[in-house]
Every structure is written in structure tokens, then in C-alpha cells.
Amino acid sequence: MQRQWSLQAPGEPEAEPGGEELCEQEMERLCLSQQPVRVLPYAMVDKRFIRQLREPEGVKTSCWQQWRRRRQTVGRRLGEAARRLTRGCGLWEGALYEIGGLFGTGIQSYFTFLRFLLLLNLLILLLTSGFVLLPLVWLRPPDPGPALNFTLQCPGSGHLPQPGVSKFNNLLWNVFTGRAFNNTYLFYGAYRAGPESSSTYSIRLAYLLSPLACLLLCFCGILRRMVKGLPQKMFLGQDYRSPLSAKVFSSWDFCIRGQEAATIKRHEISNEFKMELEEGCHLLLLQQQTRAQRACHLLTYLRVNILIGLLVVGAISAIFWATKYSQDNKEESLFLLLQYLPPGVIALVNFLGPLLFVFLVQLENYPPNTEVNLTLIWCVVLKLASLGMFSFSLGQTVLCIGRNKTSCESYGYNACDYQCWENSVGEELYKLSIFNFLLTVAFAFLVSLPRRMLVERFSGRFWAWLDREEFLVPKNVLDIVEGQTVTWMGLFYCPLLPLLNSVFIFLTFYIKKYTLLRNSRASPRRFRASSSIFFFQLVLLLGLLLAAVPLGYVVSSLVLTVCISQSQASSRAIRRLRKQLVWQVQEKWHLVDDLSRLLPEPGSGDSLGPESPVSRGSRPRSFCPGFPCPGSPGPRPRRPGSSLEDPRVARCLSPRP
């Protein structure tokens, strides 16, 4: 007996006679269709029935059809496994689902961004280890020789104990400053390759090209993710708005069974509605503005931007002088504190700068969206400008960029003869990375946690105003982008810095999750996942371009050095050839002199006996066959019948091939 079609719900009136014909036509179409059953918009019971209709009992499918169906199933499962692998092997899936349901997709996208950076750093580490570290360990000679230990002779690279400090504290301080790892593969100085004449693999070339390859790979990954995260409204137009009725009737997931999952889903739908209403209010305010209001808004906008620009200039000037002072006073007794002076000033600038930006913007009574966007843009500029000024100031003090040699002697610039500056730059970037992570930990457990405990413990108007910390997605994104930019800048000087940054990102995920769930409150401003992802990738791309500038400068030093060295080597080779040519000419001249001494004078016959000094001085001494004779007198005309026309002499004086 044929099974009845189950699209008709129980209790509904029976279908008209024409409906049975339509149902039979639909069933016949489904039986003859090649569309996979899993993509059909029917219930599971109906899909099983359609599969039975396509494969009735007693009819066996061919081996080819079975193999093709099995191959499709295996390919689909492998594709799903590959997608899970690209998402980080399912790393933090449960935590991301919980965060997205409770706080919205905007905050969830920040934690997804952390996972993306973790995978990116692991990929960079894999490339560096595969192309540089493992070949170096495999091809390194067993006895490198004492000549390769030149980095230990440079000032500042050794582990000199600080006076008045215990051994444990001295070791701990060396770990924080990077001096404890100076002779390890963490820094540039430990990558000492032997002669490469016996090997077809050039470790030096791999070390030079691997940072460039890593930056190119990161650029492609960021660009792909940025294009994928472009907001759809950019292509649909500004007037396009998805109807709220579609979200009301199609947002709920009817597969949810647990109470906790249902609560998370309700929060997610509520956050979506809040974002829609906020965007609608913002568009309505923009449409209601007059021309005079827009002109006034433009003038105040320019004034605020000029003031904020002056603040940014002052901030990056403070970073420049802090870095210069730290490098100038390396031998002072306060060197332990001066080690972290540049990272401390950068952190202070990035903490006070946004507060001043918000204060200036709030004085003009901007709309909330304009206020947030303006502050966010200047925060991005401040972050990237501070890192750019730090790298420039470090290059000026370490490499004497834009300065003469006389003003650089106080930094040990000429004493090291360019042998230790890579380690010095790597140590500074290492300290900056360490300081950023320590600042994240300290802010989470020494500021956010006590603030939450005080707010919960006490009541009053002040504590109600203070409230819990607001979890600001842009601020956290800029912090993590700063750390990633420092990692990219250190690929040449500190090749294993991505490993350290991977550990920091892994720990930062759990620290930020704890801060969000326990110590913070969600921001009243909602962010869409698409807009957030696009903004994150854009800032990350700017950081990548900033990190590529000093690396490109170093590579172009290296390229120019190679070209100049080749030119000098060619000049030396030309000078050697000229000297060899002169030597050969002189050798032939001495040969002519010796032969002319042995040859008889005209009229003395063919005997080769001894000759008198008078006859020796009367012979021509300028005969130099085929070659110029520098400094020699010009040749005299030969006398007829001279013995130099003898074929035996001509054969002896002919130039050698």
C-alpha cells in the first residue's frame, strides 16, 4: 500500500480532488529529479519516503551508483571536517556560542577575531620553523668555531649582574628584558649558519625571505576575511532595510530544547532588534538635519579634529623622547627602570588619549554614533602612530638614521660595527610584547575585579554611577592589534615571537571571557558582526602595512649592501687583473732582457759567448711584444741585420697564450 503524503496536517479539511493529481505530479517529479534528497524542503519522514520511491524494494542499484553516492557522502564529510579545521578544530565553539547569545554577535566577533589571530600566529610559526629553524639545526656544523661567537663580545649583550640585586631577581629581570634568551633561537644573534658551499639549501636566503613570505600570507588571509566580512548593505544600497517582520517570524530556532539554550537565543534575538532600532533612529536623525545644522556640524567637526590632532602630535613626541632617553642612559643606575620606559609611555598615551578624545567630543554634543565613530578613528590613528614613532626613534638611536657618526658614538654604534643592533631591536620588541600582556593581566585582576567587588559590596549614588566596567569592543580590538603588529615587526629580529604571541592570545581569550562574564557589563552600543569583522580586519591590515615598513627598510639595507659589496668585489678583481697584467708585462720584459744579454752583437757571428758591458748597454731595452710597458722608454728603430730579427728570438719572445 502506497504511503500517503504527509504535508497535510491532521484536523485540516480534506484536499480537493484536483489536489491529489497535483500531489501525484509532484511525487513523479521528485522521483525523476536528480536533486539530492537532503536539500529538499521537506520533513525527514517525507525525505525517507522520497528515497524509497527513488529506490523501490527489489530493484538493486548498480555498483557505479553506490560508489558515486558513497564518494559524495565521504566528500561532504571531509569538507565539513576541513571547515571545522579551518575554524580552529572547533576551538572555543561552546564559549563563542554562549558569548554570542548573551552579548550579541558584535562582542562574539571579537573573540572570533582572537581565534583567527591565534591560527595566524601558529601558521607563521610553522613556516618559520619549517624553512629556517629545522634546516638550521639539521645543517649546522657540529663545531661552529670561536669566530661565530662575535655577538657575545658586544656591549650590552651579556648577562652582566646588576649591583645590589639578588641572583633570583637578576635572573627574573633578564627574563623580562630578554637578555636571558640572547643566545637562543628567540633572537637574531643565535641564527649562525656555517659555509653553504656543500649545501644546496641557503639558510641565509630562507631567513631573509621567510618574514616577507609570512607577511604576504597574512596579507592574503586578512584581505580574504575582509572581503568576506563586507557589510551587505554596501552592495544593496543605503535605503535597503530588512523587514522586522521577517526577523520576528523566522528568528527562533525550533530545535532548541534546553532552558539555557532558549535563554541565550532570546538574548540574541533581542540584541538583533536593538541594533535594528538604533540604526533606524540614526538614519532618521540624519534625514531631519537642515543645511545650517550640517554646516555648523562640519565646523565643530573640524575644530575637534584639529585639537585631537595636536594631542596626537604631543603624544608621539613624548614616545620619541622617552625612547631616546632610555637608549641614552643605558649605563645609569636606574637602567632597570628605564628598560620599560618606552612601553610604559606608550601604554600611558594609549590610556589617556581616548579619555581626552571622548571629553573633547562630548563637549560638542554630538550624536552617540558620531561620537563613537570619531573617537574610534582617532584611537586607531594614535595606536598606529605610537608604534610608528617608537620604531622610528628606535632606529634613530640604534642605527643612527638621519644622524652622523660623531653623534652616534655615545650609543656604542661604531664599537659593535653593526653586529649587535638586530638583537637590541629584538629585545625592545620583546619587552613591548611582554609589557602589553602584563598590562592586560593587571588591568583585568587589579582594576576590573576590585571595581566589581566594590560595586557589589557598597550601595549609594557614587557606586551606582561607577557601576561595572563597560566592555568596549573597539578598545580591546586595538590592544590585540597592537600586540600583533609588534609581532610582525619582530619577525626578522625575533623569529620566535609568534610563539610567544600565540601563548598570550590563548591566555587573553580566557582573561577577556572572565572579565566579560563576571566583571563587565555589555556596551549600550550594539555592533553588527559583519561591520565588526570588517573593522577588525581593516585595522589589522593597517597594522600589517605599518609593520612592513621597517622590515622593508632592513631588507633594502641588506639588498644595497649586497649590491655595494658586489661592486667593490668587482672593482678589487679588476685591480687584481690589472696588477697581474702589469706583472706579466714585466715578466716578459725581464725575459727579453735576459735573452738580449745572451744574444751576440752584429758581426760577431753566430756564437753565443759572453758579451762586454758596453755592448750590453747599446741594445734596445724597450722591446715589449704585444703589451704596453708602463714607465718604459719608447722603442728605438731597429738596425738592419739586428739579431732580434732572428726567428729563434721571435719564437722565444712571442706572447704566451
XYZ file of C-alpha atoms in Angstrom:
657
model
C 0.000 0.000 0.000
C 1.398 3.324 -1.004
C 2.199 5.759 1.809
C 0.112 8.945 1.934
C 1.816 12.316 1.532
C 2.356 13.888 4.962
C 2.167 17.573 4.057
C -1.472 17.742 5.130
C -1.759 18.448 8.859
C -4.226 16.447 10.968
C -7.542 18.134 11.578
C -7.465 20.121 8.342
C -10.174 19.634 5.711
C -9.512 17.036 3.067
C -7.931 18.184 -0.142
C -9.954 18.741 -3.249
C -9.925 16.095 -5.998
C -7.568 18.228 -8.059
C -5.119 18.262 -5.165
C -4.481 14.512 -5.462
C -3.433 14.952 -9.086
C -1.084 17.751 -8.130
C 0.346 15.577 -5.368
C 0.908 12.706 -7.788
C 2.599 15.047 -10.271
C 4.851 16.370 -7.516
C 5.762 12.847 -6.434
C 6.542 11.861 -10.005
C 8.700 14.961 -10.435
C 10.600 14.202 -7.220
C 11.166 10.593 -8.274
C 12.640 11.608 -11.619
C 14.629 14.546 -10.243
C 18.391 14.249 -9.682
C 18.337 16.788 -6.829
C 19.791 15.373 -3.571
C 17.195 14.416 -1.005
C 18.952 16.304 1.803
C 18.407 19.713 0.124
C 14.669 19.240 -0.421
C 12.437 21.473 1.761
C 10.517 18.603 3.373
C 10.408 16.883 6.707
C 12.643 13.929 7.467
C 9.749 11.470 7.189
C 8.908 12.741 3.702
C 12.593 12.606 2.675
C 12.749 8.948 3.668
C 9.613 8.271 1.634
C 11.089 10.050 -1.412
C 14.250 7.960 -1.077
C 12.112 4.796 -1.038
C 10.284 5.959 -4.141
C 13.545 6.533 -5.932
C 14.898 3.137 -4.801
C 11.958 0.705 -4.608
C 12.394 -2.686 -2.943
C 13.561 -5.466 -5.216
C 15.435 -3.071 -7.514
C 19.154 -3.056 -6.854
C 21.240 -0.051 -7.692
C 24.344 -0.506 -9.767
C 27.811 -0.603 -8.252
C 28.650 2.605 -10.032
C 25.715 4.446 -8.415
C 26.564 3.054 -4.984
C 30.196 4.072 -5.349
C 29.270 7.570 -6.529
C 26.820 8.044 -3.653
C 29.412 6.820 -1.184
C 32.012 9.151 -2.683
C 29.649 12.095 -2.388
C 28.952 11.255 1.243
C 32.651 10.910 2.067
C 33.481 14.120 0.217
C 30.767 16.008 2.077
C 32.033 14.756 5.432
C 35.637 15.605 4.539
C 34.561 19.101 3.516
C 32.775 19.622 6.806
C 35.837 18.349 8.678
C 38.063 20.727 6.706
C 35.761 23.650 7.520
C 35.890 22.726 11.185
C 39.661 22.542 10.930
C 39.868 25.996 9.370
C 37.728 27.313 12.209
C 40.343 26.119 14.640
C 39.442 22.465 15.159
C 36.314 23.559 16.927
C 38.355 25.650 19.353
C 36.164 27.642 21.752
C 32.948 26.808 19.847
C 30.859 26.460 23.007
C 32.272 29.627 24.537
C 31.670 31.595 21.325
C 28.058 30.381 21.145
C 27.446 31.419 24.744
C 29.024 34.855 24.274
C 27.122 35.471 21.041
C 23.811 34.589 22.654
C 24.287 36.659 25.790
C 26.020 39.751 24.415
C 25.370 39.769 20.676
C 27.341 38.944 17.571
C 29.428 42.124 17.801
C 31.178 41.044 21.015
C 31.280 37.465 19.731
C 33.184 38.665 16.656
C 35.965 39.999 18.931
C 36.555 36.557 20.404
C 36.355 35.041 16.921
C 38.995 37.564 15.921
C 41.221 36.289 18.734
C 40.897 32.760 17.369
C 41.786 33.962 13.877
C 44.932 35.669 15.168
C 45.907 32.553 17.103
C 45.713 30.425 13.964
C 47.602 33.091 12.001
C 50.471 33.117 14.501
C 50.646 29.332 14.550
C 50.851 29.309 10.761
C 53.677 31.880 10.836
C 55.481 29.796 13.440
C 55.081 26.692 11.277
C 56.587 28.446 8.248
C 59.494 29.881 10.236
C 60.263 26.548 11.876
C 59.975 24.584 8.640
C 62.079 26.836 6.434
C 64.605 28.290 8.882
C 64.812 26.639 12.290
C 64.725 22.947 11.350
C 67.159 23.296 8.395
C 69.477 25.331 10.618
C 69.508 22.634 13.288
C 69.913 19.897 10.674
C 72.609 21.563 8.561
C 74.516 23.339 11.311
C 78.121 22.134 11.652
C 78.989 20.393 14.943
C 81.821 22.817 15.747
C 80.959 26.362 14.633
C 84.325 27.683 15.819
C 85.176 30.639 18.020
C 84.784 33.170 15.197
C 80.991 32.794 15.266
C 80.652 33.976 18.857
C 81.025 37.622 17.931
C 77.683 38.605 19.486
C 78.977 37.766 22.946
C 81.688 40.418 22.623
C 79.342 43.341 22.061
C 78.466 45.595 24.999
C 75.051 45.081 26.464
C 74.520 41.561 25.115
C 75.913 39.655 28.038
C 74.227 38.733 31.279
C 76.069 41.176 33.479
C 74.662 41.065 37.037
C 73.246 44.289 38.367
C 74.902 45.547 41.568
C 72.812 45.280 44.708
C 70.318 42.816 43.178
C 69.899 39.206 44.265
C 70.635 36.361 41.900
C 66.975 35.330 41.576
C 65.791 38.874 40.903
C 68.595 39.356 38.407
C 67.565 36.184 36.561
C 63.905 37.238 36.633
C 64.797 40.643 35.279
C 66.860 39.076 32.497
C 63.783 37.026 31.544
C 61.596 40.140 31.389
C 64.133 42.102 29.381
C 65.015 39.216 27.047
C 68.694 39.067 27.992
C 68.278 35.529 29.315
C 67.400 34.370 25.768
C 70.078 36.310 23.892
C 71.920 33.146 22.814
C 68.783 31.141 21.999
C 66.809 30.868 18.777
C 64.412 33.509 20.061
C 66.662 36.278 18.756
C 68.571 37.004 15.577
C 72.043 36.501 17.051
C 71.658 32.725 17.527
C 70.991 32.043 13.826
C 74.611 31.487 12.813
C 74.896 29.400 9.661
C 78.122 27.777 8.532
C 79.562 27.674 4.995
C 76.920 26.809 2.407
C 79.220 25.541 -0.326
C 78.364 21.922 0.431
C 74.604 22.506 0.728
C 72.083 23.372 -1.951
C 69.718 24.954 0.611
C 70.591 28.523 1.587
C 69.571 29.189 5.189
C 70.567 32.831 4.910
C 68.260 33.353 1.952
C 65.467 31.446 3.724
C 65.902 33.613 6.826
C 65.643 36.739 4.685
C 62.633 35.614 2.648
C 60.596 33.874 5.359
C 59.420 37.139 7.052
C 58.384 38.511 3.670
C 56.511 35.284 2.881
C 54.777 35.387 6.276
C 53.677 38.984 5.746
C 52.402 38.155 2.265
C 50.472 35.158 3.593
C 48.961 37.253 6.384
C 48.019 39.945 3.879
C 46.163 37.429 1.704
C 44.359 35.931 4.715
C 43.328 39.328 6.070
C 42.184 40.549 2.662
C 40.099 37.412 2.103
C 38.492 37.706 5.517
C 37.878 41.417 4.996
C 36.107 40.881 1.673
C 34.097 38.060 3.192
C 33.041 40.288 6.082
C 31.970 43.261 3.975
C 28.551 44.533 5.090
C 25.877 43.502 2.634
C 24.299 46.946 2.775
C 27.300 48.357 0.916
C 26.124 46.412 -2.138
C 22.376 46.691 -1.563
C 22.321 50.473 -1.116
C 21.755 52.849 1.782
C 17.964 52.702 1.573
C 17.761 48.943 1.883
C 16.417 47.689 5.197
C 15.459 44.149 6.044
C 11.870 43.962 7.325
C 11.489 43.428 11.051
C 8.579 41.072 10.437
C 10.969 38.584 8.822
C 13.098 38.608 11.970
C 10.058 38.290 14.220
C 8.671 35.212 12.489
C 11.869 33.482 11.377
C 14.456 34.121 14.092
C 13.517 31.385 16.538
C 15.271 28.030 16.349
C 12.671 25.292 16.941
C 15.370 22.689 17.506
C 16.156 24.220 20.917
C 15.129 22.004 23.823
C 17.170 23.188 26.842
C 16.236 26.157 29.005
C 19.743 27.640 28.940
C 19.936 27.494 25.151
C 16.482 29.090 24.908
C 17.579 31.949 27.184
C 20.676 32.556 25.094
C 18.604 32.563 21.899
C 16.128 35.079 23.358
C 19.007 37.415 24.245
C 20.396 37.059 20.731
C 17.083 37.965 19.091
C 16.667 40.892 21.475
C 20.110 42.215 20.555
C 19.253 41.990 16.856
C 16.104 44.063 17.381
C 18.025 46.662 19.383
C 20.567 47.069 16.584
C 17.804 47.497 14.007
C 16.075 50.173 16.080
C 19.333 52.054 16.773
C 20.179 52.164 13.067
C 16.668 53.366 12.239
C 16.878 56.209 14.774
C 20.297 57.251 13.460
C 19.071 57.410 9.852
C 16.015 59.387 10.932
C 18.165 61.977 12.714
C 20.373 62.387 9.658
C 17.375 62.951 7.410
C 15.921 65.620 9.702
C 19.048 67.841 9.682
C 18.926 71.166 7.811
C 21.744 72.711 5.788
C 22.611 75.176 8.537
C 22.820 72.364 11.054
C 25.048 70.382 8.738
C 27.375 73.386 8.186
C 27.609 74.005 11.931
C 28.238 70.336 12.474
C 31.058 70.435 9.910
C 32.761 73.420 11.584
C 32.655 71.854 15.034
C 33.865 68.607 13.496
C 36.928 70.369 12.039
C 37.663 72.150 15.319
C 37.522 68.957 17.343
C 39.706 67.115 14.848
C 42.360 69.858 14.947
C 42.505 69.713 18.750
C 42.706 65.932 18.757
C 45.412 66.056 16.081
C 47.526 68.329 18.291
C 47.099 65.885 21.164
C 48.274 63.031 18.932
C 51.362 65.015 17.893
C 52.202 65.688 21.538
C 51.715 62.022 22.426
C 54.019 60.671 19.724
C 56.614 63.323 20.647
C 56.561 62.019 24.222
C 57.141 58.484 22.894
C 60.086 59.692 20.808
C 61.837 61.412 23.715
C 61.128 58.529 26.085
C 62.763 56.061 23.707
C 65.719 58.383 23.148
C 66.219 58.921 26.890
C 66.032 55.187 27.560
C 68.707 54.457 24.960
C 70.955 57.343 26.025
C 71.103 56.279 29.682
C 71.762 52.565 29.392
C 74.692 52.711 31.776
C 72.910 54.625 34.539
C 71.948 53.104 37.894
C 68.262 53.487 37.004
C 68.684 51.236 33.973
C 66.369 48.607 35.477
C 63.512 51.104 35.442
C 64.468 52.690 32.138
C 64.203 49.342 30.337
C 60.406 49.577 30.328
C 60.147 53.347 29.971
C 59.132 53.361 26.258
C 56.443 50.630 26.680
C 55.160 52.418 29.778
C 54.873 55.749 27.971
C 53.112 54.060 25.033
C 50.617 52.421 27.402
C 50.019 55.714 29.237
C 49.463 57.570 25.978
C 47.024 54.937 24.710
C 45.152 55.051 28.027
C 44.869 58.817 28.461
C 44.443 59.626 24.775
C 40.980 58.040 24.293
C 39.746 59.658 27.535
C 40.736 63.090 26.277
C 39.214 62.335 22.877
C 35.895 61.384 24.477
C 35.947 64.517 26.651
C 36.516 66.812 23.674
C 33.867 65.102 21.574
C 31.274 65.189 24.362
C 31.720 68.945 24.724
C 30.198 69.416 21.264
C 27.078 67.318 21.997
C 27.497 65.007 19.038
C 25.041 62.160 18.403
C 26.122 58.877 20.020
C 27.061 57.219 16.733
C 29.135 60.193 15.557
C 30.832 60.451 18.933
C 31.821 56.797 18.947
C 32.996 56.772 15.334
C 35.104 59.921 15.715
C 36.737 58.688 18.901
C 37.372 55.297 17.344
C 39.106 56.738 14.275
C 41.475 58.831 16.370
C 42.196 55.913 18.686
C 43.284 53.873 15.663
C 45.484 56.749 14.494
C 47.019 57.095 17.958
C 47.768 53.382 18.281
C 49.443 53.068 14.911
C 51.251 56.413 15.181
C 52.681 55.473 18.585
C 54.100 52.229 17.196
C 55.443 54.023 14.140
C 57.174 56.673 16.246
C 58.580 54.007 18.560
C 60.127 52.122 15.634
C 61.498 55.336 14.107
C 63.003 56.522 17.397
C 64.485 53.083 17.998
C 66.006 53.075 14.529
C 67.450 56.541 15.030
C 69.117 55.620 18.307
C 70.275 52.125 17.323
C 71.000 52.560 13.610
C 71.663 56.319 13.657
C 69.080 57.003 10.954
C 69.379 60.606 9.834
C 72.394 61.323 12.077
C 76.150 61.498 11.535
C 78.678 59.113 13.006
C 80.004 61.613 15.536
C 76.639 61.913 17.294
C 76.285 58.136 17.366
C 79.459 57.229 19.168
C 77.789 57.519 22.570
C 75.427 54.639 21.741
C 78.170 52.118 21.019
C 77.173 52.300 17.373
C 80.681 52.179 15.934
C 82.079 49.879 18.623
C 79.815 46.985 17.666
C 80.297 47.615 13.945
C 76.684 46.622 13.134
C 76.995 43.218 14.798
C 74.517 43.551 17.690
C 71.846 46.002 16.635
C 69.475 43.231 15.483
C 69.465 41.729 18.973
C 68.939 45.162 20.517
C 65.876 45.813 18.349
C 64.572 42.303 19.064
C 64.908 42.896 22.812
C 62.917 46.130 22.594
C 60.082 44.455 20.670
C 60.167 41.509 23.084
C 59.823 43.874 26.039
C 56.950 45.711 24.359
C 55.092 42.439 23.759
C 55.681 41.277 27.338
C 54.544 44.624 28.732
C 51.300 44.602 26.722
C 50.334 41.184 28.059
C 51.265 42.061 31.640
C 49.164 45.190 31.317
C 46.182 43.111 30.169
C 46.527 40.772 33.148
C 46.992 43.617 35.626
C 44.017 45.575 34.306
C 41.763 42.510 34.491
C 42.638 41.415 38.033
C 43.771 44.660 39.659
C 41.213 47.094 38.207
C 38.138 45.326 36.822
C 37.833 42.705 39.563
C 38.175 45.102 42.557
C 35.792 47.537 40.864
C 33.134 44.840 40.503
C 33.593 43.710 44.106
C 33.290 47.272 45.426
C 30.164 47.952 43.358
C 28.522 44.770 44.617
C 29.578 45.361 48.225
C 28.555 49.009 48.645
C 25.411 50.901 47.686
C 24.925 54.572 47.063
C 24.755 57.168 44.375
C 28.511 57.107 43.679
C 28.711 53.334 43.393
C 25.629 53.244 41.196
C 27.295 55.815 38.933
C 30.561 53.903 38.937
C 28.944 50.548 38.102
C 30.863 47.736 36.446
C 33.368 48.291 33.696
C 31.913 48.625 30.215
C 33.310 46.037 27.813
C 34.397 48.162 24.851
C 34.964 46.061 21.750
C 36.992 48.664 19.777
C 39.404 49.269 22.668
C 40.066 45.546 23.124
C 40.500 45.098 19.385
C 43.076 47.906 19.220
C 45.003 46.348 22.108
C 45.225 42.965 20.431
C 46.078 44.546 17.050
C 48.924 46.438 18.720
C 50.376 43.184 20.019
C 50.054 41.537 16.622
C 51.711 44.497 14.896
C 54.662 44.259 17.299
C 54.896 40.543 16.454
C 55.029 41.275 12.733
C 57.671 43.950 13.273
C 59.832 41.418 15.122
C 59.757 38.621 12.544
C 63.274 39.496 11.373
C 64.817 40.341 14.753
C 62.910 37.878 16.941
C 61.763 34.970 14.732
C 60.044 33.000 17.519
C 57.994 35.961 18.741
C 54.834 34.478 17.089
C 55.110 31.539 19.506
C 55.123 33.930 22.441
C 52.233 35.907 20.974
C 50.231 32.698 20.449
C 50.524 31.908 24.154
C 49.477 35.452 25.015
C 46.429 35.318 22.711
C 45.380 31.948 24.145
C 45.523 33.300 27.690
C 43.928 36.605 26.665
C 40.846 34.766 25.401
C 40.116 33.290 28.822
C 41.030 36.501 30.658
C 38.688 38.561 28.486
C 35.946 35.939 28.750
C 36.174 36.013 32.543
C 36.161 39.813 32.502
C 33.124 39.910 30.222
C 31.045 37.341 32.111
C 31.978 38.323 35.670
C 33.397 41.831 35.881
C 31.905 43.819 32.987
C 28.652 44.945 31.513
C 27.840 44.994 27.840
C 28.188 48.255 25.956
C 24.893 50.041 25.225
C 26.032 50.463 21.620
C 25.472 47.331 19.550
C 27.736 46.191 16.759
C 26.798 44.010 13.844
C 29.035 41.021 13.208
C 29.649 41.990 9.567
C 30.561 45.589 10.419
C 32.732 44.463 13.328
C 34.634 41.891 11.275
C 35.276 44.420 8.519
C 36.532 46.996 11.032
C 38.779 44.448 12.781
C 40.378 43.316 9.551
C 40.833 46.883 8.320
C 42.725 47.890 11.471
C 44.740 44.678 11.295
C 45.631 45.397 7.666
C 46.840 48.878 8.625
C 48.984 47.321 11.344
C 50.418 44.871 8.805
C 51.347 47.697 6.444
C 52.947 49.586 9.333
C 54.993 46.521 10.294
C 56.102 46.035 6.684
C 57.748 49.488 6.560
C 60.693 48.819 8.958
C 61.072 45.300 7.623
C 61.217 46.626 4.080
C 63.795 49.177 5.200
C 66.001 46.466 6.679
C 65.720 44.285 3.589
C 66.586 47.271 1.315
C 69.696 47.833 3.596
C 70.658 44.329 3.027
C 69.996 44.496 -0.742
C 72.036 47.680 -1.088
C 74.804 46.140 0.983
C 74.903 43.130 -1.317
C 74.993 45.348 -4.409
C 77.733 47.561 -2.964
C 79.721 44.514 -1.864
C 79.469 43.001 -5.320
C 80.531 46.292 -6.891
C 83.510 46.571 -4.550
C 84.443 42.945 -5.171
C 84.294 43.567 -8.911
C 86.499 46.646 -8.513
C 89.016 44.668 -6.480
C 89.003 41.916 -9.098
C 89.632 44.467 -11.849
C 92.533 45.953 -9.874
C 93.992 42.485 -9.335
C 93.717 41.712 -13.048
C 95.445 44.964 -13.902
C 98.249 44.197 -11.481
C 98.511 40.713 -12.919
C 98.677 42.177 -16.401
C 101.455 44.559 -15.389
C 103.272 41.684 -13.719
C 103.036 39.600 -16.860
C 104.366 42.505 -18.916
C 107.245 42.955 -16.516
C 107.930 39.239 -16.630
C 108.115 39.314 -20.413
C 110.329 42.388 -20.229
C 112.750 40.585 -17.935
C 112.651 37.651 -20.312
C 113.563 39.952 -23.206
C 116.359 41.445 -21.118
C 117.762 38.017 -20.281
C 117.566 36.836 -23.865
C 119.118 40.005 -25.240
C 122.051 39.535 -22.873
C 122.666 36.097 -24.302
C 122.362 37.041 -27.979
C 125.595 38.106 -29.892
C 126.211 41.524 -31.406
C 126.004 42.004 -35.191
C 129.146 40.965 -36.932
C 130.279 38.642 -34.164
C 128.972 35.532 -35.855
C 126.507 33.027 -34.551
C 128.390 32.277 -31.397
C 126.622 32.862 -28.118
C 129.637 33.648 -25.995
C 129.985 36.207 -23.200
C 129.462 39.847 -24.021
C 131.030 43.075 -22.854
C 129.233 45.676 -20.709
C 129.493 48.227 -23.495
C 127.683 46.030 -25.992
C 125.044 45.145 -23.355
C 124.165 48.800 -22.810
C 123.845 49.518 -26.552
C 120.902 47.151 -27.084
C 117.319 48.385 -27.210
C 115.534 47.891 -23.859
C 112.022 48.899 -24.869
C 111.001 45.813 -26.824
C 107.722 44.562 -25.274
C 105.922 42.342 -27.812
C 102.148 42.765 -27.798
C 101.890 44.627 -24.436
C 102.332 48.229 -23.279
C 105.249 48.859 -20.993
C 104.243 51.424 -18.363
C 107.133 53.740 -17.476
C 109.496 52.305 -20.074
C 111.111 54.426 -22.829
C 109.785 54.195 -26.318
C 111.267 51.647 -28.716
C 114.250 52.682 -30.859
C 114.357 51.953 -34.579
C 115.974 48.642 -35.298
C 119.183 48.431 -37.199
C 119.222 46.285 -40.276
C 120.665 42.914 -39.684
C 119.888 43.033 -35.968
C 119.920 39.758 -34.192
C 116.401 40.489 -32.866
C 115.102 39.558 -36.312
C 116.378 36.044 -35.753
C 113.436 33.598 -35.992
C 114.656 31.835 -32.857
C 114.372 35.059 -30.860
C 110.975 35.877 -32.363
C 109.761 32.436 -31.349
C 111.028 32.901 -27.797
C 109.609 36.427 -27.450
C 106.167 35.632 -28.752
C 103.424 36.206 -26.065
C 102.330 33.134 -24.192
C 98.655 32.073 -24.631
